[in-house]
Amino acid sequence: MAEVVLKSVEKQYPNGFKAVHGIDLEIKDGEFMVFVGPSGCAKSTTLRMVAGLEDITGGEIWIGDKCVNEVQPKDRGIAMVFQNYALYPHMTAYNNMAFGLQMSKTPKNIIDQRVREAAKHLEIEDLLDRKPKEMSGGQRQRVALGRALVRKPDVFLFDEPLSNLDAKLRVSMRVRIQELHEMLKAEGVPATMIYVTHDQVEAMTMGDRITVLNAGRIMQVDTPMNLYRKPENLFVAGFIGAPSMNLVDGEIVEMGGKVFVSIPGGVLPLPEEKAEKVRSHVGKKIKFGLRPEDIIANEVHEGGEGFVTGSVRVVEQMGNEEFIYFNAAGTQFIARVNPEQVKNIRKGEDYRFWFNLAKCHMFDLETEENLTL
Amino acid sequence: MKGKKYEGLLYITPWLIGLVVFTAFPFFASLFFSFTDYNLMSSPNFVGIDNYKTMFQTELFWKSFGITMSYVFITVPMKLAFALFIAYILNFKLKAVNFFRTAYYMPSILGGSVAVAVLWRFLFADTGLVNMILALFGVDSISWLGNPDYAIFTISLLRVWQFGSPMVIFLAALKNVPESLYEAARIDGASKVKTFIRVTLPMITPVLFFNFIMQLVQAFQEFNGPYIITGGGPLNSTYLFPLYIYDNAFRYFRMGYSSALSWFLFVVIMVFTLLAFKSEKHWVHYTEVE
Ligand SMILES: Nc1ncnc2c1ncn2[C@@H]1O[C@H](COP(=O)(O)OP(=O)(O)OP(=O)(O)O)[C@@H](O)[C@H]1O
Ligand SMILES: [Mg+2]
């Protein structure tokens, strides 16, 4: 049971490269926090600083009521699960799990009890005598999880633990980790979990909150839903969501007291609520953003204004939904539609696409901040 | 296709000739001679297993064999430990690590040469450099080569000093131990020593095994060092088995007897190697490294 607090944490590697530029973050006790961001954005670096595997070159990290800057990894009350499992290849699953407890001179019977308990939770009781090379990737990762579990840590640290597994296994392990989190909570020993991933689905489904990182800086910390609906800046808008948000160049214009946004393929009237937010930007260029599901294809919408005419390039049928890639004035958009509602969209033809502007986002070009929040 | 086949054979001919002339032929010839009284002058007469019988009844044979065994059991563990220790240190991210690697490897290149054995003799002479340095610390001069109790140790030291090649192999193995295992061990709270014993050492057992066999085989055959430095003395205290073989062959011209000795040594090395391979499954961990 511990909250994890990062205060202006910085990391400069010995070669002079500055990977982390002052991170402030409060992770609540028992929270499931996900770090997400593109490759090289310092997710691992940040996690490893919490673990104590990397020195901190600026700021402070607090776990519980202790500043852990100078505390050894073993004394931080953490456990870590690595991407490549990092199991000791010459030890059995049992010994892999027991090793840490042996090092802290835990009595044998307690070690045995804890290992078997963890093995039961993770359904690896049959594997305890096997060595890592005699196990599948998923089994190895469960043993690695077991190794973390037996330490009864306050904080679990995961560094892309599932990315070496195939898609199906990944889903089941994801659920297993979430169940573990719930189980510990139910048992009255909630554990804080910090989970690094570059997989959107993992981030969105697992996190109580998500920290979006880019180039060693925090872009936004929020719940999955808020990140999706209210991205604070251009980066988060483009990063969260798959397929990603349509982001095109636009300009705010005022005609006859009404505010419009001019984008490739059309000049669209903004609803009052949005207009208010961007009135100060009239005459300025902005980035216009709209999620694919907020573009409505031809048939369902009758008349009115606020549409773009585009020619359909590709239709991707996913079964439960369709992605329509279309071109308007040389700019590509993507719409996500329900195949029940939109039946006969054909490649190569022109259609009207209505933009649900109540859901649109507009970003300042310089600060990249969302003007419409 | 057929032409290609012969062409291939052509390429390996030099090696093939070497193998036949310098390895295979002497190998079988010595087996044959070991059952004869061949003495280089007259043609060999078949004497059955007389040579082998004589051998086991000769006191010097047993003495020499005993010295070889103690030499092997002093030298091999010491050399491996030393090589591993230096490799472990060189594996740290030190500055100028390349310089040290070269420096430590040098003795292995020089070590086999006669010149260095001669140098060794001077270093450890009664008035040699080693004693001079010890004198600086007020230690009385030690008769490194004159005292039968120390001489074998001094000879061993020459071998141990040539730890370069096992060291380089250890170093490569140490580099192959994944960093994440050390990180896992740090989180598990293992001390440096515990990490070395419980993680590093098991991880490099395949290479430890390889080095052990190589050193074992070499140590049993050591000749140059004792021949040049002590000539087997004092009081035969460094009279290693290969010296005994050499003396019989080239001083007394007892080729038949000396062949039998060689075959005895061969069998001994064979037995130890087989024992090592038998023990392998109990302590050598072959692991895939991700
Ligand atoms: N030991 C190091 N020395 C110097 N630079 C490093 C070191 N380790 C990482 N970096 C750099 O720091 C930055 C952040 O690396 P980090 O491994 O934290 O990224 P990441 O977000 O985990 O990426 P990925 O998703 O690819 O794992 C990268 O630009 C990387 O090149
Ligand atoms: Mg990483």
XYZ file of C-alpha atoms and ligand atoms in Angstrom:
695
model
C 0.000 0.000 0.000
C 1.751 3.070 -1.195
C 1.307 5.997 -3.432
C 4.056 6.872 -5.845
C 4.925 10.501 -6.339
C 7.350 11.903 -8.865
C 8.532 15.455 -8.262
C 10.301 17.190 -11.162
C 12.064 13.953 -11.968
C 14.806 14.248 -14.540
C 17.098 11.761 -16.172
C 20.247 12.484 -18.038
C 22.123 9.410 -19.234
C 25.881 9.283 -18.751
C 26.378 9.925 -22.459
C 24.718 13.312 -21.959
C 21.371 12.422 -23.491
C 18.507 13.879 -21.526
C 15.720 11.322 -21.607
C 13.343 12.761 -18.996
C 12.668 16.478 -18.680
C 11.078 17.047 -15.311
C 8.090 14.807 -14.667
C 5.512 15.570 -11.988
C 3.113 12.787 -11.304
C 1.023 11.475 -8.439
C -0.045 7.880 -8.588
C -2.633 7.061 -5.996
C -2.461 4.178 -3.594
C -3.878 1.089 -5.264
C -4.210 2.778 -8.608
C -3.555 1.072 -11.915
C -1.512 3.599 -13.836
C -0.488 3.042 -17.433
C 2.426 4.793 -19.131
C 1.915 5.014 -22.839
C 3.724 6.794 -25.616
C 5.731 6.255 -28.765
C 8.973 4.317 -28.769
C 11.799 6.206 -27.107
C 9.560 8.559 -25.133
C 11.162 7.362 -21.857
C 8.446 5.102 -20.527
C 10.960 2.470 -19.522
C 13.411 5.014 -18.202
C 10.760 6.502 -15.932
C 9.626 3.101 -14.718
C 13.193 2.004 -14.100
C 13.834 5.098 -12.044
C 10.876 4.173 -9.854
C 12.352 0.674 -9.587
C 15.751 2.061 -8.667
C 17.486 0.457 -11.617
C 18.407 3.873 -12.994
C 19.773 6.766 -10.996
C 17.695 9.897 -10.848
C 19.620 12.943 -12.000
C 17.093 15.487 -10.806
C 13.990 15.697 -8.628
C 12.591 13.193 -6.165
C 10.658 9.973 -6.191
C 8.507 9.111 -3.215
C 7.037 5.708 -2.526
C 4.659 5.777 0.412
C 6.064 8.266 2.891
C 9.680 7.716 1.909
C 11.848 9.553 -0.558
C 13.519 6.661 -2.333
C 16.166 8.496 -4.335
C 18.914 6.780 -2.370
C 17.079 3.563 -1.535
C 18.143 0.236 -3.056
C 15.628 -1.477 -5.365
C 15.127 -4.333 -2.920
C 14.122 -1.922 -0.152
C 11.627 0.083 -2.176
C 8.754 -2.325 -1.757
C 8.525 -2.849 -5.479
C 8.491 -5.818 -7.801
C 9.100 -5.721 -11.496
C 7.968 -7.793 -14.445
C 10.188 -7.488 -17.494
C 9.344 -7.723 -21.166
C 11.729 -10.640 -21.735
C 10.589 -12.262 -18.447
C 14.182 -12.160 -17.072
C 13.709 -15.506 -15.382
C 16.872 -17.205 -14.163
C 17.294 -19.855 -16.867
C 19.050 -22.389 -14.650
C 16.441 -22.340 -11.906
C 13.090 -24.064 -11.770
C 9.949 -21.980 -11.710
C 9.764 -22.632 -7.989
C 13.255 -21.332 -7.350
C 12.754 -18.391 -9.637
C 9.853 -17.361 -7.460
C 11.580 -18.229 -4.208
C 14.913 -16.551 -4.965
C 14.010 -13.091 -3.719
C 12.559 -14.461 -0.497
C 15.633 -16.623 0.011
C 17.778 -13.534 -0.337
C 15.810 -11.769 2.374
C 16.256 -14.852 4.596
C 12.560 -15.600 4.796
C 11.928 -18.886 6.643
C 11.600 -21.877 4.333
C 8.050 -22.755 5.274
C 6.849 -19.238 4.594
C 8.599 -19.212 1.238
C 6.963 -22.486 0.360
C 3.561 -21.258 1.403
C 3.847 -18.028 -0.567
C 5.178 -19.682 -3.702
C 2.410 -22.260 -3.722
C -0.218 -19.647 -3.057
C 1.006 -17.509 -5.951
C 1.298 -20.561 -8.182
C -2.312 -21.404 -7.429
C -3.545 -17.943 -8.336
C -1.625 -18.020 -11.577
C -2.441 -21.666 -12.354
C 1.163 -22.695 -12.681
C 1.249 -25.329 -9.950
C 2.133 -27.985 -12.514
C 5.070 -25.994 -13.775
C 6.916 -25.438 -10.529
C 9.580 -28.039 -11.284
C 10.208 -26.857 -14.800
C 12.933 -24.614 -16.014
C 12.134 -21.618 -18.182
C 13.255 -23.292 -21.381
C 10.671 -25.996 -20.792
C 7.847 -23.479 -20.729
C 5.933 -21.449 -23.278
C 6.140 -17.671 -23.381
C 2.824 -17.264 -21.610
C 3.819 -19.720 -18.895
C 7.131 -17.950 -18.399
C 5.412 -14.639 -18.013
C 3.077 -16.131 -15.440
C 6.076 -17.363 -13.494
C 7.569 -13.894 -13.751
C 4.304 -12.530 -12.435
C 4.484 -15.070 -9.642
C 7.975 -13.933 -8.777
C 6.618 -10.422 -8.376
C 3.582 -11.576 -6.422
C 5.454 -13.555 -3.748
C 7.358 -10.443 -2.751
C 4.045 -8.906 -1.681
C 5.184 -5.546 -2.972
C 3.425 -2.233 -2.479
C 4.066 -1.345 -6.078
C 4.122 -3.586 -9.133
C 6.099 -2.339 -12.087
C 5.464 -3.788 -15.531
C 7.585 -2.974 -18.557
C 5.684 -4.128 -21.635
C 5.162 -7.544 -20.067
C 2.937 -8.864 -22.814
C 4.630 -7.643 -25.941
C 6.485 -10.910 -26.532
C 3.249 -12.869 -26.525
C 0.904 -13.556 -29.409
C -2.316 -11.617 -29.693
C -4.619 -14.158 -28.104
C -2.389 -14.853 -25.148
C -1.952 -11.155 -24.691
C -5.649 -10.716 -24.114
C -5.848 -13.490 -21.557
C -2.765 -12.250 -19.705
C -4.175 -8.750 -19.732
C -7.297 -9.967 -18.049
C -5.231 -11.990 -15.605
C -3.236 -8.957 -14.523
C -6.416 -6.956 -14.059
C -7.892 -9.770 -12.011
C -4.765 -9.820 -9.916
C -5.186 -6.132 -9.237
C -8.800 -6.660 -8.238
C -7.967 -9.686 -6.137
C -5.364 -7.816 -4.111
C -7.854 -5.048 -3.570
C -10.497 -7.515 -2.446
C -8.032 -9.121 -0.055
C -7.489 -5.748 1.554
C -3.909 -5.364 0.321
C -4.362 -3.172 -2.715
C -1.214 -2.734 -4.756
C -0.283 0.218 -6.860
C 0.531 -0.871 -10.373
C 2.490 0.991 -12.989
C 2.227 -0.554 -16.391
C 4.265 0.476 -19.416
C 2.934 -0.315 -22.843
C 2.820 1.067 -26.322
C -0.321 -0.884 -27.035
C -3.349 1.406 -27.099
C -5.809 -1.323 -26.328
C -3.874 -2.396 -23.259
C -3.614 1.191 -22.123
C -7.284 1.983 -22.603
C -8.625 -1.220 -21.095
C -6.307 -1.643 -18.143
C -5.605 1.761 -16.763
C -7.520 3.529 -14.041
C -5.589 6.439 -15.420
C -3.131 6.811 -18.251
C -0.031 8.948 -18.466
C 0.739 9.874 -22.047
C 4.424 10.580 -22.522
C 6.250 12.100 -25.433
C 9.972 12.787 -25.689
C 10.485 12.664 -21.941
C 7.570 14.919 -21.053
C 4.066 14.262 -19.779
C 1.453 15.200 -22.348
C -1.617 14.386 -20.286
C -2.645 12.318 -17.296
C -6.265 11.291 -17.210
C -8.790 8.490 -17.315
C -8.990 6.560 -20.585
C -12.358 8.115 -21.431
C -11.178 11.649 -20.820
C -8.066 11.120 -22.889
C -10.255 9.977 -25.706
C -12.931 12.620 -25.426
C -10.939 15.556 -24.145
C -7.370 15.387 -25.404
C -5.588 18.417 -24.059
C -3.240 18.760 -26.966
C -2.527 17.765 -30.501
C -0.191 14.955 -29.495
C -2.693 13.165 -27.301
C -5.433 13.700 -29.891
C -3.318 12.030 -32.536
C -1.900 9.320 -30.315
C -4.980 8.001 -28.569
C -7.537 6.159 -30.653
C -7.256 3.721 -33.523
C -7.825 4.538 -36.263
C -6.552 7.871 -35.133
C -8.378 11.161 -35.198
C -8.617 12.982 -38.501
C -6.313 15.962 -38.118
C -6.240 18.472 -40.949
C -5.192 22.054 -41.485
C -7.999 24.541 -41.115
C -8.796 28.174 -40.626
C -11.365 29.927 -38.474
C -13.458 32.384 -40.437
C -16.345 34.664 -39.517
C -19.145 35.432 -41.937
C -22.171 37.420 -41.022
C -21.572 37.005 -37.308
C -21.324 33.242 -37.613
C -18.109 31.345 -37.065
C -17.031 28.729 -39.556
C -14.088 26.440 -39.900
C -12.639 26.150 -43.331
C -11.053 22.798 -44.093
C -10.143 21.011 -47.302
C -13.376 20.149 -49.028
C -15.677 22.594 -47.302
C -16.462 25.498 -44.999
C -18.371 24.177 -42.028
C -20.513 26.128 -39.570
C -19.477 25.634 -35.975
C -22.111 25.068 -33.322
C -22.415 27.928 -30.862
C -20.563 26.162 -28.079
C -17.487 25.511 -30.234
C -17.676 28.887 -31.908
C -17.333 30.607 -28.548
C -14.094 28.773 -27.823
C -12.374 29.764 -31.066
C -13.773 33.221 -31.677
C -10.448 34.648 -30.568
C -8.782 32.731 -33.387
C -10.859 34.151 -36.214
C -8.643 34.602 -39.233
C -6.044 32.260 -37.846
C -4.927 28.886 -38.986
C -5.596 25.976 -36.665
C -5.513 22.173 -36.660
C -8.953 20.685 -36.996
C -9.629 17.277 -35.485
C -12.557 14.905 -35.710
C -12.736 11.241 -34.726
C -13.622 8.812 -37.528
C -16.861 7.798 -35.833
C -18.021 11.424 -35.856
C -18.112 11.500 -39.614
C -21.436 10.337 -40.938
C -21.725 8.972 -44.428
C -24.349 9.894 -46.954
C -27.586 8.129 -46.314
C -28.288 8.547 -42.670
C -28.272 12.292 -42.805
C -30.887 14.384 -44.533
C -30.055 17.771 -46.038
C -28.577 20.627 -44.052
C -25.114 22.042 -44.127
C -21.789 20.888 -42.630
C -20.755 18.264 -45.081
C -17.708 17.549 -47.137
C -17.812 15.908 -50.509
C -15.202 13.251 -50.916
C -14.383 10.431 -53.239
C -14.041 7.043 -51.636
C -10.654 5.426 -52.016
C -10.816 2.341 -49.863
C -13.471 0.596 -47.826
C -12.149 -1.682 -45.097
C -14.696 -4.105 -43.781
C -14.038 -5.221 -40.262
C -17.323 -7.068 -39.844
C -18.842 -5.052 -37.069
C -17.719 -1.772 -38.584
C -16.313 -0.277 -41.722
C -13.485 2.150 -42.256
C -14.022 4.395 -45.223
C -10.996 6.256 -46.523
C -11.997 9.218 -48.649
C -10.344 12.157 -50.283
C -11.637 15.703 -50.130
C -9.684 18.452 -51.883
C -6.546 16.363 -51.833
C -6.731 15.556 -48.124
C -7.416 12.102 -46.829
C -10.039 11.461 -44.172
C -11.218 8.318 -42.546
C -14.745 7.600 -41.411
C -15.818 4.770 -39.189
C -19.318 3.629 -39.966
C -21.804 0.990 -39.052
C -22.272 -1.362 -42.009
C -25.942 -1.753 -41.083
C -26.574 1.914 -41.733
C -24.322 2.468 -44.678
C -24.826 -0.240 -47.192
C -23.834 0.696 -50.661
C -20.754 2.854 -50.440
C -18.556 1.966 -53.343
C -14.972 2.651 -54.105
C -14.194 5.429 -56.593
C -17.490 7.304 -56.202
C -18.254 10.654 -54.609
C -20.372 10.929 -51.485
C -21.342 13.514 -48.948
C -19.834 13.086 -45.526
C -21.449 14.940 -42.675
C -19.153 16.098 -39.900
C -20.592 16.037 -36.406
C -19.052 19.347 -35.404
C -20.347 19.203 -31.849
C -17.588 16.646 -31.336
C -14.806 18.419 -33.190
C -11.534 19.626 -31.702
C -9.459 22.569 -32.760
C -5.857 23.076 -31.794
C -3.717 26.164 -31.671
C -0.876 25.742 -34.144
C 1.766 27.192 -31.872
C 0.947 25.840 -28.431
C -0.743 22.734 -29.881
C -3.304 23.073 -27.100
C -6.903 22.091 -27.547
C -8.958 25.281 -27.864
C -12.291 23.553 -27.640
C -12.177 21.978 -24.204
C 29.796 -32.591 -59.841
C 32.368 -35.304 -59.627
C 35.156 -32.856 -60.504
C 33.969 -30.567 -57.733
C 34.262 -33.370 -55.249
C 37.905 -33.984 -56.052
C 38.587 -30.293 -56.074
C 37.303 -30.126 -52.525
C 39.545 -32.963 -51.489
C 42.454 -31.140 -53.037
C 41.865 -28.164 -50.794
C 42.029 -30.180 -47.626
C 45.024 -32.231 -48.710
C 47.594 -30.200 -46.760
C 45.602 -30.711 -43.624
C 45.009 -34.347 -44.483
C 48.709 -34.963 -45.002
C 49.454 -33.261 -41.698
C 46.891 -35.388 -39.941
C 48.208 -38.632 -41.359
C 51.915 -37.931 -41.066
C 52.041 -36.081 -37.769
C 49.052 -37.362 -35.862
C 47.512 -40.579 -37.087
C 50.721 -42.347 -38.009
C 52.620 -41.574 -34.779
C 49.495 -42.415 -32.841
C 49.242 -45.924 -34.191
C 52.980 -46.376 -34.504
C 53.417 -45.592 -30.825
C 50.745 -48.117 -29.950
C 52.670 -50.684 -31.925
C 56.044 -49.705 -30.419
C 54.615 -49.878 -26.925
C 54.580 -53.656 -27.334
C 58.180 -53.799 -28.551
C 61.682 -53.143 -27.257
C 62.400 -50.582 -29.982
C 65.469 -48.438 -29.200
C 66.036 -46.445 -32.428
C 69.180 -48.507 -33.267
C 67.949 -52.027 -33.877
C 64.692 -53.177 -35.333
C 61.860 -53.632 -32.831
C 61.139 -57.017 -31.246
C 57.726 -57.881 -29.935
C 57.747 -58.131 -26.139
C 54.057 -58.392 -25.331
C 52.918 -56.322 -22.374
C 56.346 -56.280 -20.749
C 56.659 -52.511 -21.036
C 53.394 -52.007 -19.232
C 54.384 -54.470 -16.544
C 57.706 -52.777 -15.974
C 56.042 -49.428 -15.826
C 53.786 -50.326 -12.920
C 56.712 -51.798 -11.014
C 58.914 -48.734 -11.382
C 59.112 -46.368 -8.456
C 59.986 -43.342 -10.571
C 56.910 -43.962 -12.714
C 54.646 -43.694 -9.701
C 56.488 -40.725 -8.337
C 56.292 -38.886 -11.630
C 52.638 -39.749 -12.034
C 51.909 -38.499 -8.528
C 53.685 -35.217 -9.228
C 51.682 -34.762 -12.411
C 48.450 -35.328 -10.547
C 49.281 -32.740 -7.921
C 50.484 -30.368 -10.622
C 47.180 -30.730 -12.458
C 45.132 -30.299 -9.330
C 47.019 -27.192 -8.287
C 47.264 -25.600 -11.690
C 43.868 -26.113 -13.270
C 41.668 -24.750 -10.475
C 44.064 -21.896 -9.792
C 44.277 -20.922 -13.414
C 40.518 -21.109 -13.952
C 39.815 -19.122 -10.816
C 42.350 -16.523 -11.804
C 41.091 -16.285 -15.372
C 37.511 -15.948 -14.179
C 38.416 -13.367 -11.577
C 40.233 -11.156 -14.068
C 37.481 -11.629 -16.655
C 34.922 -10.614 -14.051
C 36.826 -7.435 -13.309
C 37.404 -6.656 -16.965
C 33.691 -7.074 -17.557
C 32.964 -3.946 -15.556
C 32.575 -0.901 -17.683
C 36.061 0.374 -17.004
C 37.873 2.982 -18.953
C 40.891 1.679 -20.874
C 39.423 -1.791 -20.638
C 40.908 -2.690 -23.997
C 44.359 -1.859 -22.747
C 43.947 -4.171 -19.778
C 42.526 -6.935 -21.916
C 45.575 -6.819 -24.132
C 47.913 -6.538 -21.203
C 46.434 -9.581 -19.527
C 46.421 -11.572 -22.699
C 50.108 -10.921 -23.389
C 51.467 -13.577 -21.028
C 49.511 -16.208 -22.904
C 51.196 -15.319 -26.131
C 54.609 -15.088 -24.562
C 54.041 -17.797 -22.019
C 54.457 -20.741 -24.305
C 57.819 -19.585 -25.466
C 61.080 -20.900 -24.198
C 62.333 -17.391 -23.559
C 59.701 -16.760 -20.941
C 60.467 -20.022 -19.206
C 64.068 -18.858 -19.043
C 62.893 -15.529 -17.698
C 60.847 -17.357 -15.093
C 63.994 -19.116 -13.960
C 65.672 -15.777 -13.358
C 62.656 -14.243 -11.697
C 62.408 -17.011 -9.151
C 66.117 -17.634 -8.703
C 67.445 -17.300 -5.145
C 68.725 -13.825 -5.985
C 65.943 -13.152 -8.498
C 63.522 -10.303 -8.773
C 60.779 -11.952 -6.729
C 63.038 -12.413 -3.746
C 64.370 -8.894 -4.165
C 60.857 -7.510 -3.981
C 60.027 -9.688 -0.996
C 63.165 -8.403 0.677
C 61.761 -4.887 0.411
C 58.971 -6.060 2.682
C 61.416 -7.693 4.995
C 60.627 -11.254 3.917
C 63.570 -13.632 3.963
C 64.539 -14.930 0.561
C 62.703 -18.086 -0.426
C 64.275 -20.857 -2.425
C 61.504 -20.971 -5.019
C 63.186 -23.436 -7.281
C 65.669 -25.085 -4.918
C 63.204 -26.235 -2.283
C 61.374 -29.413 -3.332
C 58.264 -28.227 -1.505
C 58.004 -24.963 -3.448
C 59.382 -25.913 -6.845
C 56.191 -27.564 -8.108
C 54.265 -24.497 -7.022
C 56.615 -22.172 -8.883
C 56.220 -24.287 -12.004
C 52.453 -24.186 -11.582
C 52.578 -20.454 -11.322
C 54.059 -20.166 -14.791
C 51.002 -21.921 -16.153
C 48.572 -19.960 -14.051
C 50.194 -16.784 -15.280
C 49.167 -17.729 -18.815
C 45.500 -17.345 -17.979
C 44.795 -15.212 -21.054
C 42.974 -17.618 -23.290
C 40.517 -19.015 -20.739
C 40.059 -15.433 -19.569
C 39.040 -14.224 -22.999
C 36.569 -17.077 -23.265
C 35.172 -16.320 -19.804
C 34.867 -12.685 -20.721
C 32.799 -13.501 -23.784
C 30.554 -15.708 -21.654
C 30.132 -13.020 -19.006
C 29.135 -10.533 -21.658
C 26.448 -12.943 -22.768
C 24.686 -12.968 -19.426
C 21.632 -10.781 -20.031
C 21.651 -7.516 -18.130
C 18.024 -8.041 -17.142
C 19.018 -11.032 -14.996
C 21.261 -8.788 -12.953
C 18.450 -6.295 -12.662
C 16.060 -9.003 -11.532
C 18.667 -10.077 -8.980
C 19.028 -6.522 -7.728
C 15.304 -6.268 -7.206
C 15.356 -9.689 -5.556
C 17.906 -8.228 -3.169
C 20.850 -10.486 -3.989
C 24.238 -9.153 -2.901
C 27.136 -8.934 -5.366
C 28.597 -12.187 -4.092
C 25.246 -13.984 -4.079
C 24.522 -12.731 -7.571
C 27.850 -14.054 -8.762
C 27.361 -17.458 -7.186
C 23.680 -17.944 -7.897
C 23.299 -16.183 -11.236
C 26.578 -15.475 -13.008
C 28.347 -18.725 -12.294
C 25.508 -21.034 -13.346
C 25.044 -18.973 -16.483
C 28.626 -19.513 -17.586
C 28.933 -23.192 -16.659
C 29.085 -24.326 -20.303
C 32.172 -22.216 -20.798
C 33.568 -23.176 -17.427
C 33.216 -26.772 -18.492
C 34.934 -26.135 -21.805
C 37.808 -24.271 -20.178
C 38.143 -26.981 -17.563
C 38.548 -29.739 -20.139
C 40.996 -27.713 -22.205
C 43.124 -26.812 -19.219
C 43.005 -30.324 -17.851
C 44.286 -31.815 -21.089
C 46.984 -29.173 -21.409
C 48.142 -29.476 -17.822
C 48.606 -33.224 -18.097
C 50.919 -32.605 -21.022
C 52.993 -29.778 -19.533
C 56.616 -30.087 -20.566
C 58.363 -26.837 -21.523
C 58.192 -25.092 -18.183
C 59.660 -27.755 -15.918
C 62.099 -28.915 -18.593
C 63.657 -25.497 -18.949
C 63.294 -24.119 -15.468
C 64.088 -27.038 -13.212
C 64.797 -29.957 -15.500
C 62.578 -31.973 -13.203
C 64.508 -31.225 -10.006
C 65.168 -30.606 -7.247
C 64.994 -34.201 -6.028
C 62.633 -34.951 -8.916
C 60.042 -32.764 -7.241
C 58.969 -31.266 -10.588
C 59.517 -34.416 -12.589
C 56.221 -34.272 -14.487
C 55.130 -37.305 -16.435
C 55.929 -35.841 -19.891
C 59.507 -35.317 -18.669
C 59.665 -38.963 -17.696
C 58.410 -39.901 -21.177
C 60.929 -37.591 -22.792
C 63.880 -38.884 -20.808
C 63.080 -42.483 -21.629
C 62.649 -41.716 -25.300
C 65.478 -39.322 -26.023
C 67.996 -39.877 -23.259
C 67.779 -43.616 -22.756
C 66.344 -44.354 -26.215
C 63.786 -46.716 -24.709
C 61.243 -45.953 -27.417
C 59.107 -48.969 -26.674
C 58.860 -48.213 -22.970
C 58.303 -44.531 -23.619
C 55.494 -45.332 -26.060
C 53.838 -47.394 -23.376
C 54.149 -44.432 -20.988
C 52.545 -42.170 -23.553
C 49.661 -44.534 -23.915
C 49.234 -44.665 -20.192
C 49.048 -40.864 -20.075
C 46.598 -40.896 -22.940
C 44.313 -43.265 -21.070
C 44.552 -41.186 -17.893
C 43.573 -38.016 -19.746
C 40.787 -39.939 -21.420
C 39.434 -41.172 -18.103
C 39.449 -37.717 -16.555
C 37.779 -36.208 -19.578
C 35.104 -38.877 -19.563
C 34.523 -38.344 -15.867
C 34.115 -34.655 -16.528
C 31.586 -35.332 -19.266
C 29.744 -37.716 -16.968
C 29.486 -35.047 -14.301
C 28.330 -32.474 -16.816
C 24.613 -32.985 -16.464
C 24.798 -32.278 -12.748
C 26.282 -28.837 -12.948
C 26.400 -27.483 -16.490
C 23.360 -25.453 -17.512
C 22.863 -25.040 -21.205
C 20.423 -22.214 -21.679
C 19.201 -20.298 -24.633
C 19.941 -16.631 -24.284
C 17.161 -14.397 -25.501
N 21.604 3.669 -21.290
C 21.225 4.681 -22.085
N 22.110 5.623 -22.461
C 21.725 6.642 -23.244
N 20.483 6.835 -23.717
C 19.553 5.933 -23.378
C 19.872 4.804 -22.560
N 18.751 4.080 -22.388
C 17.799 4.714 -23.082
N 18.256 5.820 -23.679
C 17.491 6.783 -24.496
O 16.496 7.353 -23.694
C 15.282 7.499 -24.412
C 14.166 6.808 -23.680
O 14.411 5.426 -23.684
P 13.379 4.402 -23.065
O 13.973 3.060 -23.148
O 12.944 4.878 -21.745
O 12.177 4.526 -24.100
P 10.798 3.743 -24.105
O 9.734 4.767 -24.023
O 10.779 2.686 -23.090
O 10.800 3.136 -25.564
P 10.271 1.707 -26.068
O 8.809 1.830 -26.278
O 10.987 1.548 -27.385
O 10.664 0.688 -25.061
C 15.545 6.926 -25.795
O 15.758 7.995 -26.673
C 16.770 6.101 -25.620
O 17.535 6.114 -26.787
Mg 10.810 0.515 -23.144
